[in-house]
mmCIF file of C-alpha atoms and ligand atoms in Angstrom:
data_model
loop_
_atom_site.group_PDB
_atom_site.id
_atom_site.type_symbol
_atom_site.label_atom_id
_atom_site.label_comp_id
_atom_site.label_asym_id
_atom_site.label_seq_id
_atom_site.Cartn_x
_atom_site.Cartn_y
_atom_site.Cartn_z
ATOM 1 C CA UNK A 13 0.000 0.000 0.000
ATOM 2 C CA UNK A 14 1.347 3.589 -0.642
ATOM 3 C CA UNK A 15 1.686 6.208 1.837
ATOM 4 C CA UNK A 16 0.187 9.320 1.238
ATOM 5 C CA UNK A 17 0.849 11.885 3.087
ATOM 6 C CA UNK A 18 -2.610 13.174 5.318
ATOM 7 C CA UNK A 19 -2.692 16.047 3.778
ATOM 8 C CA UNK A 20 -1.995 14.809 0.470
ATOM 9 C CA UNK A 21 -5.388 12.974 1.427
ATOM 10 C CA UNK A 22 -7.609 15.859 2.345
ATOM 11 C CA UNK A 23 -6.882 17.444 -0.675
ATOM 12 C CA UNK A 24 -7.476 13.720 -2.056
ATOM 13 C CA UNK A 25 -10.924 13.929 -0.782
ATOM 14 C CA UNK A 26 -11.867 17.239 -0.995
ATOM 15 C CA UNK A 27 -11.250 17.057 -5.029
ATOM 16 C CA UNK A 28 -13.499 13.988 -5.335
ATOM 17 C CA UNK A 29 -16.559 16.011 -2.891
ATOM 18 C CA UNK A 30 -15.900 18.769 -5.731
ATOM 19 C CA UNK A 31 -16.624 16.484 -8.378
ATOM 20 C CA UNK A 32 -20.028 15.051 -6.945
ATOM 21 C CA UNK A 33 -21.439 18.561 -5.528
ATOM 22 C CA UNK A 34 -20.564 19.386 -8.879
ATOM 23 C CA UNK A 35 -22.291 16.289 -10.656
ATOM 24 C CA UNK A 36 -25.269 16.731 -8.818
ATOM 25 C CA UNK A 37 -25.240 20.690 -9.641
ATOM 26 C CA UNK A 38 -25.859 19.738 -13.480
ATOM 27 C CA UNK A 39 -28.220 17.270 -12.621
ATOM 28 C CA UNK A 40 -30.362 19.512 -10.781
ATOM 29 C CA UNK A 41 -30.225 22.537 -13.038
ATOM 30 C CA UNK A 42 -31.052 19.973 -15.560
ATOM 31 C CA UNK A 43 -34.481 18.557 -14.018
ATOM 32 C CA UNK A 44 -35.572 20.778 -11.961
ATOM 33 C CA UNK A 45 -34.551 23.900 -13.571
ATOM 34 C CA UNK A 46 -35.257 22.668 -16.964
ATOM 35 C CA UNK A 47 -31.996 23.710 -18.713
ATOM 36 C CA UNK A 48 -32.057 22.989 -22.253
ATOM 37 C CA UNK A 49 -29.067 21.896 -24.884
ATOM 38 C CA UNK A 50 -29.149 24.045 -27.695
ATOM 39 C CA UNK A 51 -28.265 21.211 -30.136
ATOM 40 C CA UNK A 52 -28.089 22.079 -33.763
ATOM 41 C CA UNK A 53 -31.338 21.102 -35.170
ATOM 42 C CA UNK A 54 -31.299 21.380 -38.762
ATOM 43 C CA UNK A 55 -28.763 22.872 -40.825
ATOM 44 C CA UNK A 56 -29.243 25.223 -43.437
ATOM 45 C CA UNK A 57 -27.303 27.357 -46.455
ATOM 46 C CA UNK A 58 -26.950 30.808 -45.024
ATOM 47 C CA UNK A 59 -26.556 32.217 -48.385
ATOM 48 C CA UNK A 60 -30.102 31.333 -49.147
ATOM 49 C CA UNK A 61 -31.923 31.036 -45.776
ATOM 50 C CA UNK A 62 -33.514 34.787 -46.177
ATOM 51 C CA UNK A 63 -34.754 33.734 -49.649
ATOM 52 C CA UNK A 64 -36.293 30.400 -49.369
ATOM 53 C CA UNK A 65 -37.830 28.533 -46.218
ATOM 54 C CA UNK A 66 -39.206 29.118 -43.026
ATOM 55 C CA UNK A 67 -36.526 31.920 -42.407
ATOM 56 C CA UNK A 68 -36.918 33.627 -45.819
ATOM 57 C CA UNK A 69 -40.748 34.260 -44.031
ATOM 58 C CA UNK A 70 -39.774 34.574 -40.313
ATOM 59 C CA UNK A 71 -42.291 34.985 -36.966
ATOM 60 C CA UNK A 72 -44.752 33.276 -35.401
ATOM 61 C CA UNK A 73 -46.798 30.122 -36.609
ATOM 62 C CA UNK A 74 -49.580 28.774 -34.311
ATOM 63 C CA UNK A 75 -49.509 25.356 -34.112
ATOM 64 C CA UNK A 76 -52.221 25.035 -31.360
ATOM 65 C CA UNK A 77 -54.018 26.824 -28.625
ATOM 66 C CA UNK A 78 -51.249 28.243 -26.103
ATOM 67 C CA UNK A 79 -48.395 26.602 -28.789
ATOM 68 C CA UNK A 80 -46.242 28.815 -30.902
ATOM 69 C CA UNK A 81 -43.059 27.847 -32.768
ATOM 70 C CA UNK A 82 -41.280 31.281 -33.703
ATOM 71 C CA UNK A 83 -38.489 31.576 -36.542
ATOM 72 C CA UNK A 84 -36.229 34.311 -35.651
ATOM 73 C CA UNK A 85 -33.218 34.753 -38.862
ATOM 74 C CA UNK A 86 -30.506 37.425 -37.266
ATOM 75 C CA UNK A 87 -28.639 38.970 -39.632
ATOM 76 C CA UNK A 88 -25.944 41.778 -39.766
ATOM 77 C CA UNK A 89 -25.386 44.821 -42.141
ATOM 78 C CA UNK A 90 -28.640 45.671 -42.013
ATOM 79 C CA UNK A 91 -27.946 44.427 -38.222
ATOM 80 C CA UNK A 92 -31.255 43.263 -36.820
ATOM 81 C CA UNK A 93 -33.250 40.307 -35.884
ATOM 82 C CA UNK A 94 -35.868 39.089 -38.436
ATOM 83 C CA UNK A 95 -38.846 39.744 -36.438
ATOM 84 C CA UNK A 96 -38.424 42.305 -34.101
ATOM 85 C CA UNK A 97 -41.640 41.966 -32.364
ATOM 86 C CA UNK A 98 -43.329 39.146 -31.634
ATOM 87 C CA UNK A 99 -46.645 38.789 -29.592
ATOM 88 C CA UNK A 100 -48.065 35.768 -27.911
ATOM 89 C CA UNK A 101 -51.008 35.474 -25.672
ATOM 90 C CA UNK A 102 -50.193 34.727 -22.049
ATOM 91 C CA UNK A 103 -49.568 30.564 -21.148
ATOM 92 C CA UNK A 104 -48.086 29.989 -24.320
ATOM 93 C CA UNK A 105 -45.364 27.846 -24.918
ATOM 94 C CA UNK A 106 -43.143 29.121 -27.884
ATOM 95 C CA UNK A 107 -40.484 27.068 -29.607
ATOM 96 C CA UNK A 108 -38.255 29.416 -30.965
ATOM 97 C CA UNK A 109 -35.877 28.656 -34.284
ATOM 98 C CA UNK A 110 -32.753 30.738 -34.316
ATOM 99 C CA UNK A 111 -29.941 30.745 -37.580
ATOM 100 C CA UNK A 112 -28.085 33.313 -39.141
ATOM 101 C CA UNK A 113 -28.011 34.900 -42.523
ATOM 102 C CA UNK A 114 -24.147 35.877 -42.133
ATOM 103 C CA UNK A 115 -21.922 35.983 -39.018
ATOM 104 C CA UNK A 116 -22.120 34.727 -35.961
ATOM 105 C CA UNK A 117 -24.566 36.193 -33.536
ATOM 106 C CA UNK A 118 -26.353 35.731 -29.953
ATOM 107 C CA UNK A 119 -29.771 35.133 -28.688
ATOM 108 C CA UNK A 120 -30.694 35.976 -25.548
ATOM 109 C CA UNK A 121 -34.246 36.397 -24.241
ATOM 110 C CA UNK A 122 -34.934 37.987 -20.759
ATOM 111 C CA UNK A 123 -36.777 36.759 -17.881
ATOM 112 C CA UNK A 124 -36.464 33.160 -19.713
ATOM 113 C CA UNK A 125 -33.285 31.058 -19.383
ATOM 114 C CA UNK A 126 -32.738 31.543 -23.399
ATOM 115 C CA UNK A 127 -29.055 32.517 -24.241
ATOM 116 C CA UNK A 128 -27.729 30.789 -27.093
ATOM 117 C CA UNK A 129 -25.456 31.463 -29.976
ATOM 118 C CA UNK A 130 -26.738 31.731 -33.206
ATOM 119 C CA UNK A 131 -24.415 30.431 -36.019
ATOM 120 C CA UNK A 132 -24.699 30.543 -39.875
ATOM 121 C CA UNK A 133 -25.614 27.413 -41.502
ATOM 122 C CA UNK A 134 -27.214 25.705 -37.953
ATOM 123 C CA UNK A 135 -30.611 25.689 -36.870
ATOM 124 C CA UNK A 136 -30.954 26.759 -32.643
ATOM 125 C CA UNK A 137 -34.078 25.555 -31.107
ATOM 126 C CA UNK A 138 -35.061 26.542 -27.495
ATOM 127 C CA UNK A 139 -38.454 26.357 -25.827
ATOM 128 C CA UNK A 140 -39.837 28.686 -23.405
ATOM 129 C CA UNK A 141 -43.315 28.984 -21.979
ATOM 130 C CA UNK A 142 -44.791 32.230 -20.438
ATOM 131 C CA UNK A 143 -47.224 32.565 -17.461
ATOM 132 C CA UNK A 144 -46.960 36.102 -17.062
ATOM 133 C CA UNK A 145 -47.919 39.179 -19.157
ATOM 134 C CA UNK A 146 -45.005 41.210 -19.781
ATOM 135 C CA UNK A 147 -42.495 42.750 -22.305
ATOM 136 C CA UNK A 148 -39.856 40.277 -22.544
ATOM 137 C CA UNK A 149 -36.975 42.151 -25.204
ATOM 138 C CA UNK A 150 -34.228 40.045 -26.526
ATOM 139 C CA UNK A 151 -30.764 40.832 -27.838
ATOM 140 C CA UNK A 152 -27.595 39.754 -29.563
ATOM 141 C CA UNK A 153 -25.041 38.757 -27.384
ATOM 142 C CA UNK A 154 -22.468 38.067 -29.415
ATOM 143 C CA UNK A 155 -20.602 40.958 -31.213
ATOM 144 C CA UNK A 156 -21.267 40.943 -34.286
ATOM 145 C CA UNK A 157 -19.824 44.418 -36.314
ATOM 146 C CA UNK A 158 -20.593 48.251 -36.236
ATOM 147 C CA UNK A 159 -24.390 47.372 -36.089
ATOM 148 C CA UNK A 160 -24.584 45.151 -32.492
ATOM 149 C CA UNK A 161 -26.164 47.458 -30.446
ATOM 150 C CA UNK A 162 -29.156 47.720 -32.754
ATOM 151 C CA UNK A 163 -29.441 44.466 -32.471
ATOM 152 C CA UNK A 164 -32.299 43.579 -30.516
ATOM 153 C CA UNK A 165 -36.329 43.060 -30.274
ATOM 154 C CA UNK A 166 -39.122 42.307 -28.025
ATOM 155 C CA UNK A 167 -41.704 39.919 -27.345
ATOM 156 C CA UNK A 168 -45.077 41.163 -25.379
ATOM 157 C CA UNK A 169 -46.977 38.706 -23.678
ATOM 158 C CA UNK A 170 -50.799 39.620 -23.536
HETATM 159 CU CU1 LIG B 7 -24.438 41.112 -32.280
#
């Protein structure tokens, strides 16, 4: 058997208590504070995603009562998301499609836990639902060129 020294072994231990506080950190944000993977859910051509598609016509599309799915196309020079303004009654759930016309820009939306990236050529999809009226705006978080600051939009809850 080795020696190790004792405090050798506190440090020992105290890395491995890191490791499961940390483990069980991820696996609570992840169940009970429903965090979401923005995995790449379709991939487009960002040279033609604001002519043909879903993007090329970008907003809302009721699906069902209280369920949304929103296409969203950022895009830079002129810098701005592709709607601006989006309205949903209050309770709905809204499944928001995010990609890029050119460079690479962010998404975040506030009083949600929505901040994702939003890359050329990949499709983001986050879900949110909202059970309070409100103005919730949203902005790119990712600079993007001389036009980032106007880069943003809002979504009203009613
Ligand atoms: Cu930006």
């Amino acid at each position: 058997m080795i020696h190790v020294e004792r405090y050798e072994r506190y440090w020992i231990w105290l890395s491995l208590a890191g490791l499961v506080i940390f483990a069980i950190a991820i696996g609570v944000s992840s169940f009970m504070f429903g965090i979401q993977v923005p995995s790449p859910e379709a991939l487009v051509n960002p040279n033609t995603v604001a002519k043909t598609g879903n993007f090329a016509n970008p907003g809302l599309r009721q699906l069902a009562p209280n369920k949304y799915e929103a296409y969203i196309r950022a895009q830079a020079s002129p810098w701005k998301f592709y709607p601006d303004k989006l309205e949903v009654p209050v309770g709905s759930t809204v499944t928001f499609y995010l990609t890029s016309a050119d460079v690479q820009h962010g998404f975040k939306l506030e009083g949600t836990n929505i901040n994702v990236m939003v890359l050329p050529g990949q499709v983001t999809k986050m879900t949110a639902t909202f059970n309070q009226k409100g103005t919730f705006p949203y902005v790119c978080t990712e600079y993007c060129g001389v036009g980032h600051q106007n880069m943003f939009g809002t979504l009203v809850v009613k």
